[in-house]
Coordinates of C-alpha atoms in Angstrom, one line a residue:
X28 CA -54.0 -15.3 34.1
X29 CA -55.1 -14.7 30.2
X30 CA -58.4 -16.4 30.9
X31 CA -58.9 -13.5 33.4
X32 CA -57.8 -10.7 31.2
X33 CA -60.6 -9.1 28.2
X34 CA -59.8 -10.5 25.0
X35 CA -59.7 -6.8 23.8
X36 CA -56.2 -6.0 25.9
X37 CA -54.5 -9.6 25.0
X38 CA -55.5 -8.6 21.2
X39 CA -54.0 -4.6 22.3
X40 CA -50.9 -6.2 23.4
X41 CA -50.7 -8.5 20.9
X42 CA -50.7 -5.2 18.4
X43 CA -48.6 -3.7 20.6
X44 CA -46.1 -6.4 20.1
X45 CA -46.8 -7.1 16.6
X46 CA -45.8 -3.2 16.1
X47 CA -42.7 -3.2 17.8
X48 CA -41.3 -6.8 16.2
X49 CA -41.9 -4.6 12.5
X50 CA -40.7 -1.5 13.6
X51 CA -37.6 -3.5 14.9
X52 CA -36.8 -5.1 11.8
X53 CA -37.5 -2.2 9.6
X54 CA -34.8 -0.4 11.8
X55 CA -32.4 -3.5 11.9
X56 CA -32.9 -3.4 7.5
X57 CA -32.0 0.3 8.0
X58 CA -28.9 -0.6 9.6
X59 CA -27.6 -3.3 7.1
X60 CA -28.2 -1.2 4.2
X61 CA -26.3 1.9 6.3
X62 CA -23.4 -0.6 7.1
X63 CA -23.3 -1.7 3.1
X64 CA -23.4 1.3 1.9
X65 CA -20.3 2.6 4.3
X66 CA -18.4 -0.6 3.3
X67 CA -19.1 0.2 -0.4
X68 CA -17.8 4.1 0.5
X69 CA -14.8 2.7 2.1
X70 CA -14.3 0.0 -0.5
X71 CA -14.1 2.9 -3.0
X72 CA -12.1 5.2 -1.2
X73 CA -9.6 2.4 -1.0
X74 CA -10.0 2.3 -4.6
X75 CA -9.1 5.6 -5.5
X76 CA -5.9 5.6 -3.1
X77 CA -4.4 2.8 -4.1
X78 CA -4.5 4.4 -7.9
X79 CA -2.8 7.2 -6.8
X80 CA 0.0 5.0 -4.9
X81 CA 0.0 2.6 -8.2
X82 CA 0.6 5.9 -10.3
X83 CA 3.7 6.9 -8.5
X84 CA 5.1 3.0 -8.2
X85 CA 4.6 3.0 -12.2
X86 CA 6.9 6.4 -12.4
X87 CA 9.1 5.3 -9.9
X88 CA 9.9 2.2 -11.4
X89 CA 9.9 3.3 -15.0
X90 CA 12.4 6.2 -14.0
X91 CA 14.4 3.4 -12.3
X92 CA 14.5 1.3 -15.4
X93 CA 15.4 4.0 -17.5
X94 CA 18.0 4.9 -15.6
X95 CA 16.9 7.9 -14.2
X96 CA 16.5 7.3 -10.8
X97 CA 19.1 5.6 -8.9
X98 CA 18.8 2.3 -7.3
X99 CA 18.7 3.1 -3.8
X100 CA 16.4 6.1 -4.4
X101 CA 13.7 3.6 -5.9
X102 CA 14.4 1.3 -3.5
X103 CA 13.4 3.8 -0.6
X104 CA 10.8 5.3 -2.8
X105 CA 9.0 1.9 -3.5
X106 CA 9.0 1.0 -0.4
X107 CA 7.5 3.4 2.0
X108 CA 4.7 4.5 -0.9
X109 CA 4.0 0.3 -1.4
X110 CA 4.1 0.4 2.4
X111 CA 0.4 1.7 2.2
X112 CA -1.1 -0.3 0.1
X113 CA -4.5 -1.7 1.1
X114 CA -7.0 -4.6 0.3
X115 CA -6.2 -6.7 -2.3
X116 CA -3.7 -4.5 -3.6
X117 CA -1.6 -4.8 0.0
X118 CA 1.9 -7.2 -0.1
X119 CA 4.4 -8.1 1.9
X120 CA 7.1 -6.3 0.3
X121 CA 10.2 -8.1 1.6
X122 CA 9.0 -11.1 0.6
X123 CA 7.6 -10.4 -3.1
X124 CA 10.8 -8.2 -3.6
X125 CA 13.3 -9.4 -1.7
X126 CA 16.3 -7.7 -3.9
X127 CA 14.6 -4.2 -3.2
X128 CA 13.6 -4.8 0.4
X129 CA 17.7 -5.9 0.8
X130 CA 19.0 -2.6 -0.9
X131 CA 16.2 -0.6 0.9
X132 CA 17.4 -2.2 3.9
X133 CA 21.0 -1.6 3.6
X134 CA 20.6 2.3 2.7
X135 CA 17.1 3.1 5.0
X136 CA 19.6 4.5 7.6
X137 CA 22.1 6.6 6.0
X138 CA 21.9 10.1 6.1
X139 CA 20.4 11.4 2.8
X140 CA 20.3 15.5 1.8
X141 CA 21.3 17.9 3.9
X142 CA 21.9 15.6 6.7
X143 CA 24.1 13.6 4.6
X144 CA 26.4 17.2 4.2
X145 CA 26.9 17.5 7.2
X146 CA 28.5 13.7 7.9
X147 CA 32.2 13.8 8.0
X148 CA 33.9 13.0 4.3
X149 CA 35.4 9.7 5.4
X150 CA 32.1 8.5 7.4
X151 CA 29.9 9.9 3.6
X152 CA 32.9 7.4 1.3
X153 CA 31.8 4.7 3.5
X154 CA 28.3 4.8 3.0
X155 CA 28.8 5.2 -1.0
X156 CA 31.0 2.4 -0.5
X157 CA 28.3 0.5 0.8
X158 CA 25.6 1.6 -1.2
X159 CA 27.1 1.0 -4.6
X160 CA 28.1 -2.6 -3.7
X161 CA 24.9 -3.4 -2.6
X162 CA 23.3 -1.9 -5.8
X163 CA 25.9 -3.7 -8.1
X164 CA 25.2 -6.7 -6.4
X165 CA 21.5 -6.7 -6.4
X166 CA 21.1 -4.8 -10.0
X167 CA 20.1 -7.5 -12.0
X168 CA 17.7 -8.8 -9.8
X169 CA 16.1 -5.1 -8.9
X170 CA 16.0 -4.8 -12.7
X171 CA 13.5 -7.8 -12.8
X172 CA 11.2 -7.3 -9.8
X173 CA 11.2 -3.3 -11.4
X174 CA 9.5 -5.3 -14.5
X175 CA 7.2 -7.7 -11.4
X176 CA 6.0 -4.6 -10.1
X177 CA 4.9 -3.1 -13.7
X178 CA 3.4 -6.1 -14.1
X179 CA 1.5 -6.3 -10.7
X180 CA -0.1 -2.4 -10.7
X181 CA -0.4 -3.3 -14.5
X182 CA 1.1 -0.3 -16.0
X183 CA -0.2 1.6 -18.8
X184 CA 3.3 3.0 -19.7
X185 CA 6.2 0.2 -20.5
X186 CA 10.0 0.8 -20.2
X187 CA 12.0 1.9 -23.3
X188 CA 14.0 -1.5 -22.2
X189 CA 11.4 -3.3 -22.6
X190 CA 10.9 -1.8 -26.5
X191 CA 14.2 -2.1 -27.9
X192 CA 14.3 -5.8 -26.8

């Protein structure tokens, strides 16, 4: 069927073809550099919110270690703000801080602020009960992944423990 067809439309096509194959790959070069550049945007979003979370995790657990937040509190704290985490930046909080995730675990339910007023006196001694067993027990070891966590968002601020030692 070529042999029948003028040379001049088999070159026309052949243009034709030629045309769309480049104008094809420009717009597939387009695309990559459009999906980079949204990844890189993304990538730096990320970025930017996991400071902010690693800015309050650094108060957090400085206040904790200073003794000016209480156990539980941190241990609530830390873990819904770690909780969001992403990327590289992202753990598995119960298993890197397993004394935390165990305190946060044993208070996560009990009623705090003004639910917590309006819980019978006997049913509010219980919880306390509860609570301050389970942060005596687990002090020590909430003390040292306190420092773990410093150490993983690499604080710029160190604990006044930490200075007198």
């Amino acid at each position: 069927m070529l042999e029948t067809l003028p040379l001049g439309v088999v070159a026309l096509g052949g243009a034709i073809i030629l045309g769309l194959a480049t104008y094809a790959g420009w717009l597939l070069a387009k695309l990559r550099q459009q999906t980079k550049a949204q990844e890189t945007a993304m990538n730096d979003a990320i970025k930017q919110r996991n400071l902010k979370i690693i800015e309050s995790v650094d108060v957090i657990a400085l206040a904790t270690l200073q003794e000016q937040c209480d156990l539980s509190e941190a241990a609530i704290r830390l873990y819904m703000i770690m909780d969001h985490l992403q990327g590289e930046k992202r753990v598995d909080y119960p298993a890197r801080f397993p004394a935390l995730y165990e305190l946060y675990d044993v208070v996560k339910d009990m009623p705090r602020g003004d639910a917590r007023k309006t819980i019978p006196k006997k049913e509010r001694m219980r919880h306390d009960m509860n609570r301050m067993k389970a942060e005596s027990r687990l002090q020590q070891a909430i003390h040292t992944e306190l420092e773990e966590i410093l150490a993983f968002t690499g604080a710029k601020m160190t604990p006044v423990s930490t200075l007198a030692s």
